[in-house]
Short mmCIF file of C-alpha atoms and ligand atoms in Angstrom, two decimals:
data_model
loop_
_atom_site.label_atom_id
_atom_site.label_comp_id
_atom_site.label_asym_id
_atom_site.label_seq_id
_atom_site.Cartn_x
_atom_site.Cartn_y
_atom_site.Cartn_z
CA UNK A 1450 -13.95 -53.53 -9.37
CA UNK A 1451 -16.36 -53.13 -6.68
CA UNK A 1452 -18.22 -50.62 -4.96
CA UNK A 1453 -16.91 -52.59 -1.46
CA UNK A 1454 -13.23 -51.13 -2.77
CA UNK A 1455 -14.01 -47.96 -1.73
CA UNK A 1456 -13.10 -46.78 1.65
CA UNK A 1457 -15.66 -46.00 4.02
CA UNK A 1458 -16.63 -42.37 4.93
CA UNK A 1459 -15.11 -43.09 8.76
CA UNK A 1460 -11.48 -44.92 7.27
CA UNK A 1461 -11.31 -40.93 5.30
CA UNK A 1462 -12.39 -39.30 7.83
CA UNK A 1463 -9.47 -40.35 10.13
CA UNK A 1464 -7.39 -39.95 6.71
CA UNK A 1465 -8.70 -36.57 6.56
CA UNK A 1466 -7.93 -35.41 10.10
CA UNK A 1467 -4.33 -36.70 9.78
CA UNK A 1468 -3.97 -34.59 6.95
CA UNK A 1469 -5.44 -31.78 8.79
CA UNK A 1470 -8.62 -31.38 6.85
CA UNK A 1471 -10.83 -31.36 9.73
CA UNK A 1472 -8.67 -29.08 11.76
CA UNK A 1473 -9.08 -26.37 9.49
CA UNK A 1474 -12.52 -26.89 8.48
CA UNK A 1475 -14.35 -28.14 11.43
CA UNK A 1476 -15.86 -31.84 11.76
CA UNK A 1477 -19.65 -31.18 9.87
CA UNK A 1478 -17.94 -29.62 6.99
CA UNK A 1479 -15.06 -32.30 6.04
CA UNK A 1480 -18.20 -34.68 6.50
CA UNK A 1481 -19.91 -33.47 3.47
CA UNK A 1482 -17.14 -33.14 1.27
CA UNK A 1483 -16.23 -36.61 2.06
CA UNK A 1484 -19.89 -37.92 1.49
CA UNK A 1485 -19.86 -36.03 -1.90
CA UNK A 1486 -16.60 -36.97 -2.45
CA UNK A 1487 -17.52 -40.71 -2.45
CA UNK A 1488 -20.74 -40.01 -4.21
CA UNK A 1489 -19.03 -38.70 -6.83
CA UNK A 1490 -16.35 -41.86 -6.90
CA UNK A 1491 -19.11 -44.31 -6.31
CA UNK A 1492 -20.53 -42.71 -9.68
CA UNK A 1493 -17.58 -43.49 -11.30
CA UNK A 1494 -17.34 -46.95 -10.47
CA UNK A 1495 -21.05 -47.70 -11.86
CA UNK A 1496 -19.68 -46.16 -14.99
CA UNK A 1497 -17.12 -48.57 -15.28
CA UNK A 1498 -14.54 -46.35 -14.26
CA UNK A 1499 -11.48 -47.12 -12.17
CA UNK A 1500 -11.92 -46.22 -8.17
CA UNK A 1501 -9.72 -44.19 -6.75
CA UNK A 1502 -7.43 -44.98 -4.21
CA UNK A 1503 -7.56 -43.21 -0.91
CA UNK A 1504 -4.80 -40.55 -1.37
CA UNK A 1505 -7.09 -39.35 -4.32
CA UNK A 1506 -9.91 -39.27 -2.43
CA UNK A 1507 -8.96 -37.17 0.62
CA UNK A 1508 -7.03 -34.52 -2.74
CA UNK A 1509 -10.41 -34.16 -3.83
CA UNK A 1510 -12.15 -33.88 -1.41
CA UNK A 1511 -9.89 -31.15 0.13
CA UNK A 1512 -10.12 -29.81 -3.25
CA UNK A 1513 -14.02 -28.89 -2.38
CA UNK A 1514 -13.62 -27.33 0.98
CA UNK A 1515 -10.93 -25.05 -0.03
CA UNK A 1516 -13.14 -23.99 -3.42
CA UNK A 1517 -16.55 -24.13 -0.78
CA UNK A 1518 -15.02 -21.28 1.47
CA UNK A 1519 -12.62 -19.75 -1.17
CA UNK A 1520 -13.51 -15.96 -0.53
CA UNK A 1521 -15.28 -14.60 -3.83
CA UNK A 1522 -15.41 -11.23 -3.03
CA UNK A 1523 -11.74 -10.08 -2.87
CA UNK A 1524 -9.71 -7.77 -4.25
CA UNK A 1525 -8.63 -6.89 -7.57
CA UNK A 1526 -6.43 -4.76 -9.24
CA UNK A 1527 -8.78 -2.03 -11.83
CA UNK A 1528 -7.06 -2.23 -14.88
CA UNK A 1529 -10.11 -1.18 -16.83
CA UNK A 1530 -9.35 2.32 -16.95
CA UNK A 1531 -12.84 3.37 -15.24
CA UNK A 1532 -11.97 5.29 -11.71
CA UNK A 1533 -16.11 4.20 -10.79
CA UNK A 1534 -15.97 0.94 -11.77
CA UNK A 1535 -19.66 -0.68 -10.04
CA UNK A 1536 -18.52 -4.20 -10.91
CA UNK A 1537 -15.40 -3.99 -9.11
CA UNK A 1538 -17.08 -1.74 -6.16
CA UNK A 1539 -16.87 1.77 -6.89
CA UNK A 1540 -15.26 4.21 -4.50
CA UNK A 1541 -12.13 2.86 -2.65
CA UNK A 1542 -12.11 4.48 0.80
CA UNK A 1543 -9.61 6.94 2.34
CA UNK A 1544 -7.18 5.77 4.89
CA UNK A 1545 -9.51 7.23 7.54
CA UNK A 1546 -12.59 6.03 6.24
CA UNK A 1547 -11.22 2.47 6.34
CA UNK A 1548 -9.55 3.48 10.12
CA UNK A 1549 -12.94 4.89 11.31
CA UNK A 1550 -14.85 1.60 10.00
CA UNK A 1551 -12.03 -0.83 11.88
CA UNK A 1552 -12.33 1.85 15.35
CA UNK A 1553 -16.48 0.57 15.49
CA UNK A 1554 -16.53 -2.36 14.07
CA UNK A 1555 -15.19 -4.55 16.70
CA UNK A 1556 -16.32 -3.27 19.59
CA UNK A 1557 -19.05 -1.28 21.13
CA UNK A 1558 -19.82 2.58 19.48
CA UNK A 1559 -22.24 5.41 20.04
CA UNK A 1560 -24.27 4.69 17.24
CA UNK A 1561 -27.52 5.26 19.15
CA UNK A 1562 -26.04 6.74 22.10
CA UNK A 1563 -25.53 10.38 23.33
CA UNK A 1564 -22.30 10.16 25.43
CA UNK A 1565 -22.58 14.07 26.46
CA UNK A 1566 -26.23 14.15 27.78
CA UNK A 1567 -25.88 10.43 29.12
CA UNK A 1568 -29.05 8.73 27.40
CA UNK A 1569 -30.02 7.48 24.06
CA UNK A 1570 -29.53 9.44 20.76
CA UNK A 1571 -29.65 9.25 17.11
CA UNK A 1572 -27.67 7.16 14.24
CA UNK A 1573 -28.45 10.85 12.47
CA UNK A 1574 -26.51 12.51 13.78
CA UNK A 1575 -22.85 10.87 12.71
CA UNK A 1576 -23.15 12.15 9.31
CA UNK A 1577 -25.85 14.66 9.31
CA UNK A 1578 -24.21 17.28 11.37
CA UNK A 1579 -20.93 17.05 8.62
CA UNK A 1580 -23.67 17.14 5.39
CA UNK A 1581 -25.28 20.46 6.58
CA UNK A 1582 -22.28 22.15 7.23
CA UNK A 1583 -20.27 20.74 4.25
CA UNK A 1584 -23.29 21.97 1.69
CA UNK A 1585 -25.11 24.51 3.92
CA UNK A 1586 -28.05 22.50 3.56
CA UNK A 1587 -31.09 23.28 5.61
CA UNK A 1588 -31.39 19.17 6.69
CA UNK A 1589 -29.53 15.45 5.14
CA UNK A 1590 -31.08 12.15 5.95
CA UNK A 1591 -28.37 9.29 5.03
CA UNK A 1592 -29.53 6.10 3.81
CA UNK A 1593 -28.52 2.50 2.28
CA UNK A 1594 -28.04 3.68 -1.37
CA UNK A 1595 -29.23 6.34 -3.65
CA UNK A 1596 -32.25 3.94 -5.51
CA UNK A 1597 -33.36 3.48 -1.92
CA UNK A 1598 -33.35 7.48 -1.23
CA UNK A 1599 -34.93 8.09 -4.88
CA UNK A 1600 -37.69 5.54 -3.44
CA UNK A 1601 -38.11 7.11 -0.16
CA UNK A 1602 -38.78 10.45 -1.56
CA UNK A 1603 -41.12 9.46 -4.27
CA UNK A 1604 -43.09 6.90 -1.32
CA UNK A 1605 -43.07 9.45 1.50
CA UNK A 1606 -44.18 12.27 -0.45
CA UNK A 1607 -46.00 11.12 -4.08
CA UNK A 1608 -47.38 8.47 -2.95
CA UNK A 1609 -51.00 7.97 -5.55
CA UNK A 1610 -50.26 11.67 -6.40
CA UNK A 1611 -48.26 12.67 -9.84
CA UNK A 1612 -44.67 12.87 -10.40
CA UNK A 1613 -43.52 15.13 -13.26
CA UNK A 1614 -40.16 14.18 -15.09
CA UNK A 1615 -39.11 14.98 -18.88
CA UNK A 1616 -39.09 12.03 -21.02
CA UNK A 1617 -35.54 12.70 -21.56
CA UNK A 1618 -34.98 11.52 -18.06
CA UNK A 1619 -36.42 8.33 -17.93
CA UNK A 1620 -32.79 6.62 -17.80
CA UNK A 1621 -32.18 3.13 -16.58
CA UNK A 1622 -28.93 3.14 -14.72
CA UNK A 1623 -27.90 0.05 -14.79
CA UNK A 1624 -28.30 -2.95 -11.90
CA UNK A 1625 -32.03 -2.65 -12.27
CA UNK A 1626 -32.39 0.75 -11.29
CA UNK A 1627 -35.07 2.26 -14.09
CA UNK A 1628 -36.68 5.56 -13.04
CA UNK A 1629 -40.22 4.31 -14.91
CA UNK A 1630 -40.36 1.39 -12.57
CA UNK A 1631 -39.10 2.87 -9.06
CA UNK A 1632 -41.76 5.45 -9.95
CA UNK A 1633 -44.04 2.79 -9.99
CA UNK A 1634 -42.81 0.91 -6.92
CA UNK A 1635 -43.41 3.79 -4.84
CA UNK A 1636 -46.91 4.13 -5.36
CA UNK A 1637 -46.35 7.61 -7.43
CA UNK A 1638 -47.92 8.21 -10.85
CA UNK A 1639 -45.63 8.64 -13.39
CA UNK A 1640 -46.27 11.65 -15.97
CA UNK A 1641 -43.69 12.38 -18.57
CA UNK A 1642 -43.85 15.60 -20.24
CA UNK A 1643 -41.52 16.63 -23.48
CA UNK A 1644 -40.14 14.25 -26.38
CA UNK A 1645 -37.07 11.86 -26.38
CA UNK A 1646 -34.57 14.81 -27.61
CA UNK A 1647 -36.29 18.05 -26.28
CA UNK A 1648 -38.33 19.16 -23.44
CA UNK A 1649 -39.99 22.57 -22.93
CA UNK A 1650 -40.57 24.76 -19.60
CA UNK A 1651 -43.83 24.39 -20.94
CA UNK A 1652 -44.29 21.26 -21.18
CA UNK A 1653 -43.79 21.04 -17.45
CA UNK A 1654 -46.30 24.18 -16.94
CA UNK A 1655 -48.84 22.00 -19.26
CA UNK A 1656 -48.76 18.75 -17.10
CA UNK A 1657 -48.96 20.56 -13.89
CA UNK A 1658 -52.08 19.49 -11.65
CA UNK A 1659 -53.63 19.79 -8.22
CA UNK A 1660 -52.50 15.62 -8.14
CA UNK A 1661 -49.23 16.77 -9.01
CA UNK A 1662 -47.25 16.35 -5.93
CA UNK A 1663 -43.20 17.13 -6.86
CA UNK A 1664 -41.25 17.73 -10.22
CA UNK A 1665 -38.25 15.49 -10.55
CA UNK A 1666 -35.33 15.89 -12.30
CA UNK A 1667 -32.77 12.57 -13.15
CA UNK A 1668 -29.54 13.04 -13.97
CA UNK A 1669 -28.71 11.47 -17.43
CA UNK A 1670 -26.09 9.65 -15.57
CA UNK A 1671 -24.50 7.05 -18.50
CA UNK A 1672 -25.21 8.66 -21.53
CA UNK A 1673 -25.39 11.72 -23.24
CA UNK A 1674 -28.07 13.24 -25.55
CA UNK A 1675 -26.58 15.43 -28.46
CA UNK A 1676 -27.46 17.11 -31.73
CA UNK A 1677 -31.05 19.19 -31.25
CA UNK A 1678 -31.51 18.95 -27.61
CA UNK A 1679 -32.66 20.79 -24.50
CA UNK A 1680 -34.19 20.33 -21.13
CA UNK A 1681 -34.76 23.16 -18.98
CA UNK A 1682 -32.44 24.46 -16.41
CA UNK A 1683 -32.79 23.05 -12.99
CA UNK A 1684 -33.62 27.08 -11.65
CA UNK A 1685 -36.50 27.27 -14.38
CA UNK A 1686 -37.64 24.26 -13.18
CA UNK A 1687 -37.48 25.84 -9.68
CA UNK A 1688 -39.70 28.99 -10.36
CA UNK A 1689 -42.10 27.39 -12.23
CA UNK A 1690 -42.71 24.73 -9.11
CA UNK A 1691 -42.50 27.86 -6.47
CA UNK A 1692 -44.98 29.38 -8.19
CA UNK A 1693 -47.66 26.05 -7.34
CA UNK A 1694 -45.53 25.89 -4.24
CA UNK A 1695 -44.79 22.26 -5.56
CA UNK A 1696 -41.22 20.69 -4.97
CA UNK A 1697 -38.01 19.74 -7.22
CA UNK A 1698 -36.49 16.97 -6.56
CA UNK A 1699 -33.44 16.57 -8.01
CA UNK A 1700 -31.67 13.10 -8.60
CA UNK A 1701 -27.96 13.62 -9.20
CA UNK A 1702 -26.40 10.12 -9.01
CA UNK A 1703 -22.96 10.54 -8.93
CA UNK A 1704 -23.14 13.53 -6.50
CA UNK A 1705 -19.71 15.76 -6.98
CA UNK A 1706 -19.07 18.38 -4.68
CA UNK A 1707 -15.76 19.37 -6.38
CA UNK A 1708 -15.90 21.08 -9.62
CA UNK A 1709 -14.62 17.90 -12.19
CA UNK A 1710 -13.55 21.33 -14.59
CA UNK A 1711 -10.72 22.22 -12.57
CA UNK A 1712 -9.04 18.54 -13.87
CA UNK A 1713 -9.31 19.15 -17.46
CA UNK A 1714 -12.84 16.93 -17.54
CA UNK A 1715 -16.19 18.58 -18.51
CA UNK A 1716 -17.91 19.91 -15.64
CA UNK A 1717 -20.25 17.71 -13.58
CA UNK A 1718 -23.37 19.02 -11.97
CA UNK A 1719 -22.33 19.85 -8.34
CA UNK A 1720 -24.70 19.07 -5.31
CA UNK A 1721 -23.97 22.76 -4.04
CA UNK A 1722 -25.36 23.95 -7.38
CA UNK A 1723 -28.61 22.62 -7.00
CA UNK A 1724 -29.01 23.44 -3.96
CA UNK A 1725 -28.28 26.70 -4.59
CA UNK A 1726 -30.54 26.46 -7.38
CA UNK A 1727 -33.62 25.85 -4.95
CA UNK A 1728 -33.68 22.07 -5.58
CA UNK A 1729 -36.10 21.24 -2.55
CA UNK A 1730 -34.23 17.51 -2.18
CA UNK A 1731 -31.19 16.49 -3.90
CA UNK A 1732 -30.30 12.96 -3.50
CA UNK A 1733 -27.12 10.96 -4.46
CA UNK A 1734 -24.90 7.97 -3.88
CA UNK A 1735 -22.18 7.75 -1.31
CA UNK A 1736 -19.43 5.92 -3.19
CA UNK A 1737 -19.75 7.20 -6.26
CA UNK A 1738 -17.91 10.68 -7.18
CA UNK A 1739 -18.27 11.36 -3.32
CA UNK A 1740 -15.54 8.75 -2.86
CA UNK A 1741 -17.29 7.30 0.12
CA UNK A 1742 -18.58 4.15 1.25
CA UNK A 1743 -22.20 2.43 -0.31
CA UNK A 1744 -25.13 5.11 1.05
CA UNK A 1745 -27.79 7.19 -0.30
CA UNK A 1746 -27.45 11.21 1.20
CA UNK A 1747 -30.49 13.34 0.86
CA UNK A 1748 -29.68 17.47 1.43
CA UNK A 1749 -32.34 19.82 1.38
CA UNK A 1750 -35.62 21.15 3.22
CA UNK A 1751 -36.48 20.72 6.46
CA UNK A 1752 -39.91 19.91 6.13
CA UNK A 1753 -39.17 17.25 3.37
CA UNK A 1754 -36.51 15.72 5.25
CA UNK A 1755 -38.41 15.50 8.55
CA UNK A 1756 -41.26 13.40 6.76
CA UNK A 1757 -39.08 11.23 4.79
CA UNK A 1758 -37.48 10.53 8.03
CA UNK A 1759 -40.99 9.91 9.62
CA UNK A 1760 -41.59 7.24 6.99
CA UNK A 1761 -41.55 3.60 8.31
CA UNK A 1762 -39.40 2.70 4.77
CA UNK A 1763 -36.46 4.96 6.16
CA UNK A 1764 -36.17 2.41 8.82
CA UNK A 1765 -36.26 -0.26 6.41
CA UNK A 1766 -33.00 1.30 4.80
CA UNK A 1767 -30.96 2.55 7.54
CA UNK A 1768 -27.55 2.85 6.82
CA UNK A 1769 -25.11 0.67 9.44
CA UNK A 1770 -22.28 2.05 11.65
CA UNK A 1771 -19.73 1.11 9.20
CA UNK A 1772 -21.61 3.14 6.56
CA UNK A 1773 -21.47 5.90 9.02
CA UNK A 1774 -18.22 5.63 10.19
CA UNK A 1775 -16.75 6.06 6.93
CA UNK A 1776 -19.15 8.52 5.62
CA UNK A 1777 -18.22 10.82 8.21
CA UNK A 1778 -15.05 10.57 7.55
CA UNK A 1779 -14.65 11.16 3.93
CA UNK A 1780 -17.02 13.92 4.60
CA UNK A 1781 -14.35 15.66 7.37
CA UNK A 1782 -11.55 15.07 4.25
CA UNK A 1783 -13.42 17.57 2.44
CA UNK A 1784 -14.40 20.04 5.54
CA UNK A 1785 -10.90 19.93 6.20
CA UNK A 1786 -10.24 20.61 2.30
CA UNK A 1787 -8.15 17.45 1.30
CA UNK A 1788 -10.16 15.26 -0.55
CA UNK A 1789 -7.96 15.82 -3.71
CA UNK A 1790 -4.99 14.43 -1.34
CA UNK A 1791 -6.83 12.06 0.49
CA UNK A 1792 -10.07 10.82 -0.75
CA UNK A 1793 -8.75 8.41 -3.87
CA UNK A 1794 -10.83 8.81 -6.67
CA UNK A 1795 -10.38 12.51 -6.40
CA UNK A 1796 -6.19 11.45 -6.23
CA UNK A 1797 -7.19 9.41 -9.10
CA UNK A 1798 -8.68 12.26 -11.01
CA UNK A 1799 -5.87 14.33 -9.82
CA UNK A 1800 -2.65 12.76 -10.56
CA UNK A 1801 -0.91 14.43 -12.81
CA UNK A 1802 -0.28 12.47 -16.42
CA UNK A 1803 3.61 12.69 -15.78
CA UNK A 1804 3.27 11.55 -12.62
CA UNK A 1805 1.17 7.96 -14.04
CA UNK A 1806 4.06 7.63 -16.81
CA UNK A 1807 6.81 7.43 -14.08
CA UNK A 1808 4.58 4.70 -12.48
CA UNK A 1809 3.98 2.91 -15.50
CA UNK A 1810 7.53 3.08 -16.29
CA UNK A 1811 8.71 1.64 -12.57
CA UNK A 1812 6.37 -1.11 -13.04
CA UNK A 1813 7.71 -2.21 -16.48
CA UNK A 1814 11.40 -1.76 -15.17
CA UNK A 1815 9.89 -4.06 -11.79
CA UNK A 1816 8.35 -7.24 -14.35
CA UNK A 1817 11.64 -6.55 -16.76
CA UNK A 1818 8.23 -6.15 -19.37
CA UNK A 1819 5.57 -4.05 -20.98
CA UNK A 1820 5.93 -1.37 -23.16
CA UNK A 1821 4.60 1.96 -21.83
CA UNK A 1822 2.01 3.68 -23.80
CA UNK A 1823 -0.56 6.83 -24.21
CA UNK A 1824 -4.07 5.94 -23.00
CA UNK A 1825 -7.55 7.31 -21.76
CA UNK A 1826 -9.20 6.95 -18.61
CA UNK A 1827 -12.66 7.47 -17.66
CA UNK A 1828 -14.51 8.41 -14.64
CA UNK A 1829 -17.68 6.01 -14.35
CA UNK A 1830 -19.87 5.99 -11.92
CA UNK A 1831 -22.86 7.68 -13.81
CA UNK A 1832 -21.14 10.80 -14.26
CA UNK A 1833 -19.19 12.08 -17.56
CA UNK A 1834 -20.08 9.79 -19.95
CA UNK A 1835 -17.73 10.37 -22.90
CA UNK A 1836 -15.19 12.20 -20.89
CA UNK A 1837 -11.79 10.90 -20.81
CA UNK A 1838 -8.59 11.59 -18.92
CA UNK A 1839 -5.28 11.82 -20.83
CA UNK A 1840 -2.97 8.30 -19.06
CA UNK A 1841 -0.39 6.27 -19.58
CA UNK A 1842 -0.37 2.46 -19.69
CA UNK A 1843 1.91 -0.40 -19.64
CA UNK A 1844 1.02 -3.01 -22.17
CA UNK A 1845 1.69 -5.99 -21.34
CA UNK A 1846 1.55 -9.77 -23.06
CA UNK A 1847 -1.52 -11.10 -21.09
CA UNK A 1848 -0.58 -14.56 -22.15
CA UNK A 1849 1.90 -14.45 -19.02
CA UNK A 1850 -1.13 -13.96 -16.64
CA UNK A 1851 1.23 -14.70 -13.85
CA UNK A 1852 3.04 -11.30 -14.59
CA UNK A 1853 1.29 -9.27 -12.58
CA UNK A 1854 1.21 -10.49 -8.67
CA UNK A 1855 0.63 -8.95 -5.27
CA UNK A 1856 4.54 -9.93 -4.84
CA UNK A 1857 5.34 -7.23 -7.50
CA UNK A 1858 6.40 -3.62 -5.78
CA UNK A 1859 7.65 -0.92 -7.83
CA UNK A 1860 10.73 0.93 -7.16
CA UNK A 1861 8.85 4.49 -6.31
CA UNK A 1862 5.90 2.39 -4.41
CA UNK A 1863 4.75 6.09 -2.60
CA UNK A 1864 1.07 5.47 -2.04
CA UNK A 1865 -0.69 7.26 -5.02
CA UNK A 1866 -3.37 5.78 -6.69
CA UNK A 1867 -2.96 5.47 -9.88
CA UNK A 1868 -5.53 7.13 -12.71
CA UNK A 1869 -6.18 3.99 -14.50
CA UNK A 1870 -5.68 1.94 -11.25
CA UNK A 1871 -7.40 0.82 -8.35
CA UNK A 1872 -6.48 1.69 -5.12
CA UNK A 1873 -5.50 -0.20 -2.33
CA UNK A 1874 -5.25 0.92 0.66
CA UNK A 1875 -2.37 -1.59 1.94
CA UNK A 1876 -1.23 -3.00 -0.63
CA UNK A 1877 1.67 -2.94 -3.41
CA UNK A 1878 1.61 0.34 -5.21
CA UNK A 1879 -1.50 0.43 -7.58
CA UNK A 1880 -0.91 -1.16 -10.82
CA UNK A 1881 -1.11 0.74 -14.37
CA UNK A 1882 -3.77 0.58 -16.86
CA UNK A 1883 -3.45 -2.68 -18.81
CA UNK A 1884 -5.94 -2.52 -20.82
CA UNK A 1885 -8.71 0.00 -21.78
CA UNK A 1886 -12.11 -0.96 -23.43
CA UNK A 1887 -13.99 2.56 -23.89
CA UNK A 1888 -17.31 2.72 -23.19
CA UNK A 1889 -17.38 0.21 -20.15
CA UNK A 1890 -18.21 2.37 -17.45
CA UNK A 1891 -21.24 1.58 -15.05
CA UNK A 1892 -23.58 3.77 -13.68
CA UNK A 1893 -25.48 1.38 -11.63
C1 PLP B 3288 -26.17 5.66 -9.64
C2 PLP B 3288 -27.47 6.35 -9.72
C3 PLP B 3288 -28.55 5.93 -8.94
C4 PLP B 3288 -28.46 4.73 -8.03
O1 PLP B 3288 -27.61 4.98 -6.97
P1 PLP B 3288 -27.08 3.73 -6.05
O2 PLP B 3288 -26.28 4.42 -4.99
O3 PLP B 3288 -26.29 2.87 -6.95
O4 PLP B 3288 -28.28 3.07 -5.51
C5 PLP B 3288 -29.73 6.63 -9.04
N1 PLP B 3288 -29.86 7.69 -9.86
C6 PLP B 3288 -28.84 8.14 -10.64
C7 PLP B 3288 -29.05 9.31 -11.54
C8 PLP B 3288 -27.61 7.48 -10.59
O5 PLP B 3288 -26.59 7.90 -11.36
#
């Protein structure tokens, strides 16, 4: 056998288009698979190997162009039992969220444009107006994640000054996000005060300096510290800055602004509560416990805010007007005081146990398999760690992978998410927990 056997690239390429190939991938495209496809054949043949005939050819090479533009980010169904799942992309929006994102995204919007006083505006003020209301903040600055608004603060205002933070605090949050090293990105000098387990007020008061330019405080986020521990309180933090008229700022991650108490989880630091606590800046993520879309939000003074804005790495890290679209409206969900009904990973926290058992149930009446059983859930997203939620699941033999399709529908399909389910927005009715490996969920 022969090299000459093999067709040549122009003989497939008519092959190809009467087959369709290059109507549904474009002329360049089919071209290169077909070149690599007879690469690949012509590799073969030196090997001793038997060519392959022309049907085979134009099968494999269609083979590659479907795999080459295959979509790989897609969506799943969360089975994992983790609400904040950052591998399978956090939050899932509300309804309205998704609705305001599709109402700017294919045409023309005011992002930039006052339509009132007729002339240019601000991208500020979409979600701005909403934060200051929602928290009674003095001033919010949105932004393209929380690392990025951790980085902005420390750049724009501790800059080759000192930054004060327990040693406690020094958390890595996962995805590369380490306080030690953003500290050091920004330009700020790190001091740590305190030991691994316990920090004093007075260790703070000790490492105090006229370099010192803002005390931060990180929230713990994945883990938990127990046994002979302390830290103090965000409000002793406070006074003891206010009296060197230095700054908190507070990093809180997950950013709740419900109380996670009220649905039988321990309670998360709120964003309300340090700010009533005289946190100067309190930053946090956007589609994490928010139940928003990827951003970083920044609440607090003023003064702060104004300068952080006036830095030229804000622009570098300007959220888009998709961000903002759906920002603004998961923040309205929770002006107009329905996020439990309509933001989903507040449904998610909120569905009642009964309620997930029925599901479970439907679905294992749907495949005609499964056996429904007792479970735990877990919030993720940097917040809780070690809290669970009482669910139910439906175990099912995982060697019939095909089981569980988008074809599937329950009998009750009535659009809530499920607790150990993802959400999605369109779809079939969320799927139960399947499987639950504590201890997975990802703060960063
Ligand atoms: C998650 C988290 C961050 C990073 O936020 P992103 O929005 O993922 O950039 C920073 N700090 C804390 C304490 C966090 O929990």
């Amino acid at each position: 056998m022969s090299l000459r056997d093999l067709p040549s690239v122009d003989r497939l390429l008519q092959a190809a288009t009467t087959v369709g190939l290059e109507g549904r991938f474009g002329r360049p495209l089919t071209l290169q698979a077909l070149h690599e496809t007879l690469d690949e054949a012509r590799a073969l043949i030196r090997g001793g190997g038997q060519p392959p005939d022309e049907t085979t050819l134009i099968a494999e090479a269609s083979r590659r162009l479907e795999a080459w533009l295959a979509p790989t980010l897609r969506p799943v169904i969360n089975a994992t039992g983790v609400i904040l799942h950052t591998n399978l992309g956090r939050a899932p929006l509300s309804r309205s969220a998704t609705q305001a994102m599709l109402d700017v995204a294919d045409g023309y919007s005011t992002l930039e444009y006052d339509l009132g006083a007729g002339k240019r505006g601000s991208r500020e003020t979409h979600a701005e107006a909403l934060l200051r209301r929602l928290l009674d903040a003095e001033a919010a600055l949105v932004v393209n994640n929380n690392a990025a608004a951790v980085l902005l603060a420390l750049t724009a205002l501790a800059r080759r000054r000192e930054v004060v933070i327990a040693r406690s605090q020094l958390v890595e949050i996962g995805g590369g996000f380490r306080i030690p090293d953003v500290m050091k990105e920004s330009g700020a000098r790190l001091v740590e005060v305190g030991t691994t387990n316990r920090t004093h007020l007075r260790d703070f008061e000790a490492a105090l300096t006229e370099r010192t330019a803002l005390l931060l405080r990180a929230h713990h986020s994945n883990f938990r510290i127990v046994g002979f521990t302390t830290e103090p309180d965000l409000s002793e933090l406070v006074a003891l800055a206010r009296r060197r008229a230095l700054p908190v700022v507070d990093d809180l991650g997950s950013g709740a602004l419900l109380d996670t108490a009220a649905f039988g989880l321990a309670h998360e630091p709120t964003v309300q509560e340090s700010l009533r606590c005289g946190a100067a800046l309190v930053a946090f993520s956007g589609d994490k416990l928010l139940g928003g879309p990827q951003a970083g939000i920044l609440v607090g003074a003023k003064a702060l805010i104004d300068c952080l804005r006036r830095h030229p790495l804000a622009r570098a890290i300007r959220p888009d007007k998709l961000c903002l679209a759906a920002l603004a409206a998961t923040l309205t969900h929770y002006l107009r005081d329905e996020a439990t009904r309509e933001i989903p990973v507040w449904r998610m926290i909120a569905t009642p146990p009964e309620d997930l058992r029925a599901r479970a149930a439907a679905w294992a009446a749907t495949l005609q398999s499964g056996e429904v059983i007792h479970g735990q859930s877990t919030v993720g997203g940097g917040s809780l760690p070690e809290e669970t939620l009482p669910t139910w699941l439906l175990a099912l033999n995982t060697r019939q992978p095909n089981l569980i399709s988008e074809r599937h529908r329950p009998p009750d399909a009535g659009g809530r998410a499920g607790r150990a389910a993802g959400h999605r927005p369109a779809g079939p009715q969320p799927f139960p927990g399947v499987l639950h490996r504590p201890g997975t969920p990802h703060g960063g």
